[in-house]
XYZ file of C-alpha atoms in Angstrom:
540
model
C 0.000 0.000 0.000
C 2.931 2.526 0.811
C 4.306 2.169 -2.751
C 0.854 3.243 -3.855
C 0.636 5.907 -1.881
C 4.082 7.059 -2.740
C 3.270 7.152 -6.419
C -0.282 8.571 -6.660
C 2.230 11.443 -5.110
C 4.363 11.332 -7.431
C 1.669 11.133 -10.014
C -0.601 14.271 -8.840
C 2.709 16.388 -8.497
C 3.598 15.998 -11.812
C 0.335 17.980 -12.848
C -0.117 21.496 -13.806
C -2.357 21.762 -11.322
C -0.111 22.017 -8.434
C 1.266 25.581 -10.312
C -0.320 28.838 -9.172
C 1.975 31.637 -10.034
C 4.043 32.311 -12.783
C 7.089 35.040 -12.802
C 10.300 35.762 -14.765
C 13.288 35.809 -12.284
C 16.052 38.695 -12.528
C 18.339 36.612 -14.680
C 15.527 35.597 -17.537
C 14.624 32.492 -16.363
C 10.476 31.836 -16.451
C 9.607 30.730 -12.490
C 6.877 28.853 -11.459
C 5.813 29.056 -7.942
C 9.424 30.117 -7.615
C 10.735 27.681 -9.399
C 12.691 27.397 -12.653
C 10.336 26.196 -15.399
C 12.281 24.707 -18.818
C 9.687 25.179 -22.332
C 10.161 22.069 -24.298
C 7.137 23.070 -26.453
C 5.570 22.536 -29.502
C 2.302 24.047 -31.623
C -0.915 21.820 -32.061
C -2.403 23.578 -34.692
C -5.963 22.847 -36.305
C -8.455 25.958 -34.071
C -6.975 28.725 -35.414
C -8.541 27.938 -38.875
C -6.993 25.619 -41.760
C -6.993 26.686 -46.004
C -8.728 25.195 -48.402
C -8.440 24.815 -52.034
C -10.491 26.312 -54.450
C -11.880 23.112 -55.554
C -13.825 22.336 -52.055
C -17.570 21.361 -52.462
C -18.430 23.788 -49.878
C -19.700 27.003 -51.589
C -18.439 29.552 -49.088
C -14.742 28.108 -48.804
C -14.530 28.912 -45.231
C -11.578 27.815 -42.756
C -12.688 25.132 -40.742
C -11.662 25.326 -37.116
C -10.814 22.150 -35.564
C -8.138 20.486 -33.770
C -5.861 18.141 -35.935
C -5.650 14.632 -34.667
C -4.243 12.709 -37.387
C -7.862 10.578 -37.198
C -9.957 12.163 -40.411
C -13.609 10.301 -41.881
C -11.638 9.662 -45.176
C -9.172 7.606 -43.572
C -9.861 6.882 -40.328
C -6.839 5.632 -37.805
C -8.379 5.180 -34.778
C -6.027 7.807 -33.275
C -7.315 9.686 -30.235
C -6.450 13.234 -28.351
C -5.786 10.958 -25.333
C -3.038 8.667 -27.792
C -1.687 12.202 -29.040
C -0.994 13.807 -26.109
C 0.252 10.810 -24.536
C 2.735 10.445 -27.173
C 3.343 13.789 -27.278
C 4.727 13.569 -23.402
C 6.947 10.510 -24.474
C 8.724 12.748 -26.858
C 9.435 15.190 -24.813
C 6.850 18.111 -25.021
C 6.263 19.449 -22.053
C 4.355 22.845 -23.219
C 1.821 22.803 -26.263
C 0.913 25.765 -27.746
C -2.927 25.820 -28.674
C -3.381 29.134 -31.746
C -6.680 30.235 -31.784
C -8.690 33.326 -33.645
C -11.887 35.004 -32.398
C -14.197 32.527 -33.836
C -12.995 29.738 -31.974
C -14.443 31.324 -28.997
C -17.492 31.350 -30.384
C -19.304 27.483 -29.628
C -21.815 28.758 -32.432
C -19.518 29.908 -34.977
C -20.563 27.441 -38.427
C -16.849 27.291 -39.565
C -15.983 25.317 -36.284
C -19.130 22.890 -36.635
C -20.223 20.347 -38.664
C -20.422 19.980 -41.717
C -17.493 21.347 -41.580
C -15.026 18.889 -39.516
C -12.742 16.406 -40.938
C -11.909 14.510 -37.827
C -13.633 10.549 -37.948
C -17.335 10.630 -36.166
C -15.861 8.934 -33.243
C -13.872 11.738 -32.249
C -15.537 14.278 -33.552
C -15.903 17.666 -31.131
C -19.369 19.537 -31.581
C -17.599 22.856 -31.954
C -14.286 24.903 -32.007
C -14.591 26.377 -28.436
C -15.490 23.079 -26.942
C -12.784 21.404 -28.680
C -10.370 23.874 -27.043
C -11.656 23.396 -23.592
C -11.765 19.517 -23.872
C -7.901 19.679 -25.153
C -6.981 22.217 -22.248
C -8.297 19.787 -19.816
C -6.847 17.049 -21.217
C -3.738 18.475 -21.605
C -4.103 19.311 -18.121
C -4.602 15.951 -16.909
C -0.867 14.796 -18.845
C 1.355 17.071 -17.020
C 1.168 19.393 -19.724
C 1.307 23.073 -20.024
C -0.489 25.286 -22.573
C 0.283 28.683 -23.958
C -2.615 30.226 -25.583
C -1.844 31.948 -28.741
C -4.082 34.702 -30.243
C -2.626 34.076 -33.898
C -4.888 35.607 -36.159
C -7.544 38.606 -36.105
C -9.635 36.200 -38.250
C -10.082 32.452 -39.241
C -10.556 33.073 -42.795
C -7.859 35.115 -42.717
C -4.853 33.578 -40.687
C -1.183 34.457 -41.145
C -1.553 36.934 -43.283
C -2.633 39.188 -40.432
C -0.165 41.503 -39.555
C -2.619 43.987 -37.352
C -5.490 43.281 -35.620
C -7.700 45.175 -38.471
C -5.630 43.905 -41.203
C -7.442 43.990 -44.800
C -6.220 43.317 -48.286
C -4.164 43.145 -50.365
C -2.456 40.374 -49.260
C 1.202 38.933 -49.364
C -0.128 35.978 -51.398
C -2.087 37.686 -53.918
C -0.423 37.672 -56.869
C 1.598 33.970 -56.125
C 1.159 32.052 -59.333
C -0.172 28.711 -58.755
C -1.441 28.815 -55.179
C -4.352 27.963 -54.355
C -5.058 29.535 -50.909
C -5.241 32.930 -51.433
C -7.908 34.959 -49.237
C -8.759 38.011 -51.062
C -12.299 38.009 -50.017
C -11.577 38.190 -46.214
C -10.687 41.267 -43.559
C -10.244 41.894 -40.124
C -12.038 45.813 -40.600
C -14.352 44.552 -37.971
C -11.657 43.376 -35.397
C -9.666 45.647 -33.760
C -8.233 46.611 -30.389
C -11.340 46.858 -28.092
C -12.269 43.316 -29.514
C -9.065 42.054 -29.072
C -8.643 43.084 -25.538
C -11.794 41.389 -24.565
C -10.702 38.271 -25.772
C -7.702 38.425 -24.323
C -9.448 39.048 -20.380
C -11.705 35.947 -21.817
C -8.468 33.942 -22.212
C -6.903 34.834 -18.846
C -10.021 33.213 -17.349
C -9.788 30.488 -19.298
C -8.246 28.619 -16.572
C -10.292 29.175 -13.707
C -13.842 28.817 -15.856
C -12.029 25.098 -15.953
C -10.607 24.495 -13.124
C -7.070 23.660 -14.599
C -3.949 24.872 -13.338
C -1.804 24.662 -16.561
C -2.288 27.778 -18.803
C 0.901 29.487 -18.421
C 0.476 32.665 -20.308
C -1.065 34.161 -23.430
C 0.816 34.800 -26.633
C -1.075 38.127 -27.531
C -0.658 38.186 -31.217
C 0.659 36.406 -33.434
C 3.370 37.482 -35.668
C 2.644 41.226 -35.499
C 4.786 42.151 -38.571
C 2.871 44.907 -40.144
C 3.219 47.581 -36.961
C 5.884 49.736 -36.167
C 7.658 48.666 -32.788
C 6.447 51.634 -31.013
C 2.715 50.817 -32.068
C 3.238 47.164 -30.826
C 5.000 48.397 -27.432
C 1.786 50.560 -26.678
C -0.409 47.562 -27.121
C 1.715 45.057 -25.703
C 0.999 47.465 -22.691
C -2.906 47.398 -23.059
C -2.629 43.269 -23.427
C -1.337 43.419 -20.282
C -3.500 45.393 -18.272
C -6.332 43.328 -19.467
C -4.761 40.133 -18.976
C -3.545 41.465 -15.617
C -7.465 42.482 -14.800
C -8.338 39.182 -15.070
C -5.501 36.788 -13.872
C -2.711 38.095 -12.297
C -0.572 34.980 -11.769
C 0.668 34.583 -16.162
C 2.739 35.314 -18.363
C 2.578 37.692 -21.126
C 4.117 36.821 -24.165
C 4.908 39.140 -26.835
C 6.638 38.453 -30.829
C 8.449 40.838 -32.335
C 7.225 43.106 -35.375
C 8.479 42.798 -38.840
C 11.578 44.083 -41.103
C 9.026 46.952 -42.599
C 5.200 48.238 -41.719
C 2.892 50.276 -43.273
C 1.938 52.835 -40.052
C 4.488 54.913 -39.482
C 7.236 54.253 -40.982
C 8.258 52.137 -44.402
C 11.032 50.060 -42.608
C 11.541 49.092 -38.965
C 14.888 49.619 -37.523
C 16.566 45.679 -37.281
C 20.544 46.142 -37.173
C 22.504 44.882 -39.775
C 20.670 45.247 -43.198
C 22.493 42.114 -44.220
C 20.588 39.970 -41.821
C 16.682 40.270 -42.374
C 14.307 39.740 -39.544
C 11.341 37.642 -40.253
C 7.641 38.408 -39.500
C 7.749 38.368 -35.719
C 11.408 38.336 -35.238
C 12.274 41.713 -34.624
C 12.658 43.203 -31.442
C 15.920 44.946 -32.412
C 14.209 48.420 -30.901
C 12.350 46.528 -26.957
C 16.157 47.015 -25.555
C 15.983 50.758 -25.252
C 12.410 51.399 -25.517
C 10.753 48.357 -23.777
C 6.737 48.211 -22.836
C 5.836 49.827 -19.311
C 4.705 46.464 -17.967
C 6.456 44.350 -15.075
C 9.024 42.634 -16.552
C 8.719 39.501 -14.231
C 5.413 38.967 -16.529
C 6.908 39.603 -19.936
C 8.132 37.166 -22.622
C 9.532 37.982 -25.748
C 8.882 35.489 -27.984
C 10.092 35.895 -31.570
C 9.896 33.608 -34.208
C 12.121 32.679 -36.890
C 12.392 30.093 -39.883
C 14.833 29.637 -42.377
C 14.545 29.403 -46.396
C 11.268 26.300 -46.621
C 9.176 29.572 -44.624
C 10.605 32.148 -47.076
C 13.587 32.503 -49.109
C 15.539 35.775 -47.516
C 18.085 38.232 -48.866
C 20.711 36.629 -46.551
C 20.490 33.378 -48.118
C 21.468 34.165 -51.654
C 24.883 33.068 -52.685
C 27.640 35.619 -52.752
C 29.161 33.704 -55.804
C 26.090 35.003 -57.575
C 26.699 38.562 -57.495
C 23.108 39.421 -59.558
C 21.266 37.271 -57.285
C 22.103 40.131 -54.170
C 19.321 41.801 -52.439
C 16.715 39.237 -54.545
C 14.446 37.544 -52.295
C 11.123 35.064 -52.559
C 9.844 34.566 -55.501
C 12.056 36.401 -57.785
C 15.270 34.593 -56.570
C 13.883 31.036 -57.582
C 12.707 32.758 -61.015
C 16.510 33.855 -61.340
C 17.870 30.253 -60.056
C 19.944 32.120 -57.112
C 22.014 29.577 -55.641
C 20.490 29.224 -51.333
C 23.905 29.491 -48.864
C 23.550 29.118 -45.335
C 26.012 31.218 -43.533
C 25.806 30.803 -39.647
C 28.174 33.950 -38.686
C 25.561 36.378 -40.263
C 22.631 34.787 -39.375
C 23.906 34.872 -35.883
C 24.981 38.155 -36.019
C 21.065 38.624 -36.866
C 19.585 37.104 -34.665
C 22.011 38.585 -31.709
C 20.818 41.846 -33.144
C 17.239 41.197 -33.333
C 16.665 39.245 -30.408
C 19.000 37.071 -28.464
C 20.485 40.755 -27.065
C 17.539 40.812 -25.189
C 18.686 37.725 -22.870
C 21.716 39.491 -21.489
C 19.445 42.160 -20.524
C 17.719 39.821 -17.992
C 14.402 39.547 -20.226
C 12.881 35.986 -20.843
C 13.283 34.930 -24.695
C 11.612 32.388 -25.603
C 11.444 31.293 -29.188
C 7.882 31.042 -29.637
C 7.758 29.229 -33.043
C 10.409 27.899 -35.277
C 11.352 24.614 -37.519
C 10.993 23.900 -41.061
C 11.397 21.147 -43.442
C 14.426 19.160 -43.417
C 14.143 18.044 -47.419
C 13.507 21.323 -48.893
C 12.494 21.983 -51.645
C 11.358 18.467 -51.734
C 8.208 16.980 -50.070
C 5.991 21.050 -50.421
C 3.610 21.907 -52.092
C 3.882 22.109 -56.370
C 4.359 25.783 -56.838
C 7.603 25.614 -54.604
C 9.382 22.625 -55.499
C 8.432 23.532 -59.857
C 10.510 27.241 -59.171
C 13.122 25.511 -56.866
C 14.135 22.384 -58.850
C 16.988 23.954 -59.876
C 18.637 23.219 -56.476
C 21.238 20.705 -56.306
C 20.996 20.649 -52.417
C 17.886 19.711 -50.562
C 19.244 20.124 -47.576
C 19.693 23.993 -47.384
C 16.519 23.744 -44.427
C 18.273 21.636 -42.471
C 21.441 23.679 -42.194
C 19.373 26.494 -41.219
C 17.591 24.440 -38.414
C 21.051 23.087 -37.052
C 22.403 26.497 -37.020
C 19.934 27.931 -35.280
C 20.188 25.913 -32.330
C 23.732 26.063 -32.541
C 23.099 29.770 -31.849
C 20.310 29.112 -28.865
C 23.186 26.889 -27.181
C 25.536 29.313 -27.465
C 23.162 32.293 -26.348
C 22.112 30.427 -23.714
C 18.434 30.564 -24.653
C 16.811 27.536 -23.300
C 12.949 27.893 -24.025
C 12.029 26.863 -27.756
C 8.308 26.308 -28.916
C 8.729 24.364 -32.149
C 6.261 24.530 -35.107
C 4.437 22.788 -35.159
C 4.057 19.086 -33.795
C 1.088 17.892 -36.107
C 2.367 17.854 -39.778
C -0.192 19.926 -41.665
C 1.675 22.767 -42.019
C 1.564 22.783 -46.140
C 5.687 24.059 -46.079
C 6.995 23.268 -43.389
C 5.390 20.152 -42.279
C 5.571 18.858 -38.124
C 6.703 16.961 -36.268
C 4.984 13.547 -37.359
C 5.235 12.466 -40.963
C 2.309 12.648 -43.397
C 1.075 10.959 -46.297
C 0.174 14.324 -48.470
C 1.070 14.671 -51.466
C 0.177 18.046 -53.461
C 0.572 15.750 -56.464
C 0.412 12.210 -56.183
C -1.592 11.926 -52.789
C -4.018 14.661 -52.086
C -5.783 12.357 -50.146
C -3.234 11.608 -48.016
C -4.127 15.017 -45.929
C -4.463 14.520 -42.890
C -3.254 11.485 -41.650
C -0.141 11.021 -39.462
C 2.415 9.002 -39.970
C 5.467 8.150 -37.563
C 7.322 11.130 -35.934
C 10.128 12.388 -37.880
C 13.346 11.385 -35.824
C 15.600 14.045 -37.605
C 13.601 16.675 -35.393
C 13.095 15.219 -32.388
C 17.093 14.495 -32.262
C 17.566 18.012 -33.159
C 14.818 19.090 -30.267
C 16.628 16.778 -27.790
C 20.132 18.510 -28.815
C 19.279 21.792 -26.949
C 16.807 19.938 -24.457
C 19.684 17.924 -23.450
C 22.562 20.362 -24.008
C 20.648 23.386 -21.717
C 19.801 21.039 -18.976
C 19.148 22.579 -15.509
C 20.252 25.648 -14.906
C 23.415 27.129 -14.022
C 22.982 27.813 -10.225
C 23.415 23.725 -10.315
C 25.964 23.194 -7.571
C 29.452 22.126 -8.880
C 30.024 20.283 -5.970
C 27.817 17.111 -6.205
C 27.103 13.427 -4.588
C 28.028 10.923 -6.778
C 25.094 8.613 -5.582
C 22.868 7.196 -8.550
C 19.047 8.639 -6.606
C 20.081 11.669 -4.248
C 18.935 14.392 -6.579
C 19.251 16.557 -4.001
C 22.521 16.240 -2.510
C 21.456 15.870 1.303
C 23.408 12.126 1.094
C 19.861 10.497 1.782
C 17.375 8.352 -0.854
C 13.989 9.513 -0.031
C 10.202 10.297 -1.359
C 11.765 14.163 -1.982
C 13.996 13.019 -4.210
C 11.405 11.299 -6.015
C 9.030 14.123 -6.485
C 11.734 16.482 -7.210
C 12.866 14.034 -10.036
C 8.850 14.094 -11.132
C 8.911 18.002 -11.057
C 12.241 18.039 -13.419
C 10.633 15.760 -15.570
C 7.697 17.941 -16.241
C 10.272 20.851 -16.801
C 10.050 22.305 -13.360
C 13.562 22.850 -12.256
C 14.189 22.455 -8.167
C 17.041 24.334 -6.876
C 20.357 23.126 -6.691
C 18.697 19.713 -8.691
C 21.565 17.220 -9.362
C 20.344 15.921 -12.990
C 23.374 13.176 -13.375
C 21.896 11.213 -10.117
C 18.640 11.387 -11.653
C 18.897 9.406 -14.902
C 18.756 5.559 -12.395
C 18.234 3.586 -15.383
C 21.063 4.864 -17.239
C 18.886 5.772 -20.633
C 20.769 8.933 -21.343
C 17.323 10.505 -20.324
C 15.609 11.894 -16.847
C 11.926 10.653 -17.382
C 9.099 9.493 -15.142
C 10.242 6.217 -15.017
C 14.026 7.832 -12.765
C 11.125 9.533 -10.286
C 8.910 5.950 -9.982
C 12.469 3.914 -9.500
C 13.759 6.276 -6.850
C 10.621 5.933 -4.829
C 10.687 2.137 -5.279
C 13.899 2.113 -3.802
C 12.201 4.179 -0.808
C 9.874 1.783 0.113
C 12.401 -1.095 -0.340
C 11.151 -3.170 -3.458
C 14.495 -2.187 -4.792
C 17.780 -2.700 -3.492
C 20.020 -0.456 -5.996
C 20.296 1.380 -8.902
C 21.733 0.199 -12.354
C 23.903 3.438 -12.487
């Protein structure tokens, strides 16, 4: 009975629920309930609104709102959210960021009903807003945290939002041969007031359901198309209504863009070698940062590399007519793609990672990208980028970037996105999709792609705990804690780490009991085994 005991402790401590306040230390390190808290996240995507093709039978062509859970009618899997979420704790997640738009509040909203859903009757969710509460809980119930993400003023709309009342014309007008443009859509009847209410509805998300594991809010996705000083003022008003509301999260703010159409034509971002992305530029925060506490800010940019967009900094230098070309026109004028760490780094230092040494919390809220690029994207891509001898131009830029959070000591990553329907970057899991010889492989997962999750688990694993570790530690396979003694604390404090909740002075190498290479749930329920006697030693 005493083992039991000991791990239905173990158990209920590794929930969210146990968390009640959430800060940002002096150093940049996110606290919860004064402890250090690690983000190994990753996006679940599916509420926010997906596109769809011109050639849909529906006659509005809106963008359905439901979670993706690799289980759709046309080929059904028998997957579950319980089976996703279960594996997505084996791999590692412990934070899943959940976008959403307006209309996903909204449980009457048509585009998040039926006949609208894709997911197999059995698992079908009777609308968007339920199907976000009923994941939240869930979630909830794994030892998982959740970051809420505004990421769009509109479904129908989606990433092309760079404002809250963002209209046409948009980025993707004019692309020949896509099919997902959006010309008939605006956010005109958005806007700040809106915004802010949905925000306070957010920060009470967690109490209307009784969870403990909503962390924060990410207040806008990708906020490219406002000046910094526009973005500062409402990253301001965000948090007064967030604050109004719940007191005890986070606030987490992206960056703006390389230009905007307010105030000014460009945006200030350092080098002009090195372009920001939308929502990577914070290049101005350092010496005019938001009024708000900064124990409750995050910056959270986002970057991606050339499967997102082809930038400036990627063309080759040996093509001298290829410089300043970016997009579209540098496939139509076969530039050469180069990754070149030292200025990308010098970019990123610039536009973000300065921001760390400052004592602000960075977390990178999305990145990733497709490790075959140009291969396995949609048509339009891989027809102007055939030219390319090297498909694995992506993949540099994915390494390099994390050889840059290592070295910048930036430990919080967010990785987009963990389901694979992201049309050019992909996830996470595999998929059977093919633009042209499987359309009707949408939708359905296939196993996880082990490239990313060894690149995930190369800063997981690299950043560890953090550095107020003591350098003086036992060398006894179980005392975590370094008070010379095996006990139910060390136990639970293993549990906590495992969930990314980092105890003080945590010894990580007495943690890992069954020598895996890995500090898991299994090191906490081994440790408290050997507590209560039913094991005599360790195998490490």
């Amino acid at each position: 009975m005493k083992i039991f005991i000991v791990l239905e402790t173990i158990l209920m401590l590794t929930s969210p629920v146990f968390a009640q306040m959430w800060r940002v230390d002096d150093i940049g390190n996110l606290t919860v309930d004064g402890e250090i808290f690690r983000i190994k996240g990753g996006s679940w995507t599916g509420l926010e609104g997906r596109e769809m093709p011109s050639d849909e039978p529906w006659e509005t062509i809106p963008a359905p709102m439901e979670m993706y859970i690799g289980n759709v009618w046309w080929v059904e899997s028998g997957r579950t959210y319980e089976q996703d979420i279960n594996e997505f704790k084996q791999m590692g997640f412990n934070l899943i960021r959940l976008p959403v738009v307006p209309q996903t509040l909204d449980p009457a909203h048509p585009h998040g009903r039926a006949p609208y859903l894709k997911n197999t009757e059995s698992v079908q969710i009777e609308n968007a807003r339920l199907a976000l509460e009923t994941v939240i809980r869930l979630l909830d119930e794994a030892g998982i945290f959740v970051l809420l993400d505004i990421h769009s003023c509109s479904n129908d709309v989606g990433w092309r939002a760079g404002r809250l009342d963002d209209r046409p014309p948009w980025i993707d007008a004019d692309w020949d041969n896509y099919d997902f443009s959006r010309e008939n859509y605006d956010c005109s009847g958005y806007g700040v007031s809106r915004w802010l209410d949905d925000l306070r509805e957010l920060a009470g998300m967690g109490t209307q359901l009784g969870v403990g594991n909503i962390m924060g809010i990410e207040i806008f996705n990708e906020p490219y198309d406002y000046s910094w000083s526009e973005w500062r003022s409402l990253i301001d008003q965000a948090y007064n209504a967030i604050d109004s509301v719940n007191s005890d999260i986070l606030v987490f703010a992206g960056g703006i863009g390389p230009s905007n159409n307010s105030e000014s034509a460009d945006s200030p971002h350092g080098v002009a070698a090195s372009n920001p992305g939308w929502g990577e530029n914070l290049y101005e925060a350092g010496d005019n940062p938001p009024s708000m506490p900064k124990d409750r800010l995050v910056y959270c940019p986002h970057a991606f590399g050339p499967s997102m967009y082809v930038q400036k900094q990627f063309m080759d230098p040996a093509q001298p007519e290829c410089a300043g070309m970016e997009g579209d026109e540098a496939g139509d004028n076969r530039c050469n793609i180069v990754i070149n760490p030292a200025l990308l780094e010098q970019g990123w230092e610039e536009h973000f990672g300065y921001l760390k040494d400052l004592g602000y919390a960075v977390v990178i809220g999305a990145f990733g990208g497709n490790p075959d690029w140009p291969d396995n994207t949609e048509e339009r891509v891989r027809n102007r980028y055939d030219y390319l001898g090297d498909t694995t131009v992506d993949w540099q830029w994915q390494n390099a970037f994390i050889d840059y959070l290592l070295s910048s000591g930036i430990a919080d990553t967010i990785y987009w996105s963990i389901n694979p329907e992201s049309l050019n970057l992909g996830g996470i899991y595999g998929h059977a999709y093919d633009p042209v010889s499987n359309t009707g492989g949408w939708g359905t997962w296939e196993s996880a792609d082990q490239r990313k999750l060894d690149l995930l688990r190369r800063h997981w694993d690299a950043i560890g705990p953090p550095a107020q570790t003591p350098t003086t530690q036992p060398s006894e396979s179980g005392d975590v804690n370094g008070d010379n003694t095996i006990n139910i604390i060390d136990a639970l404090l293993t549990a906590r780490y495992y969930v990314g909740i980092i105890p003080d002075g945590f010894i990580a190498r007495n943690a890992d009991v069954d020598c895996d290479g890995g500090i898991t749930i299994v090191d906490a329920l081994l440790i408290a085994r050997y507590y209560v006697g039913l094991v005599s030693s360790f195998d490490c």
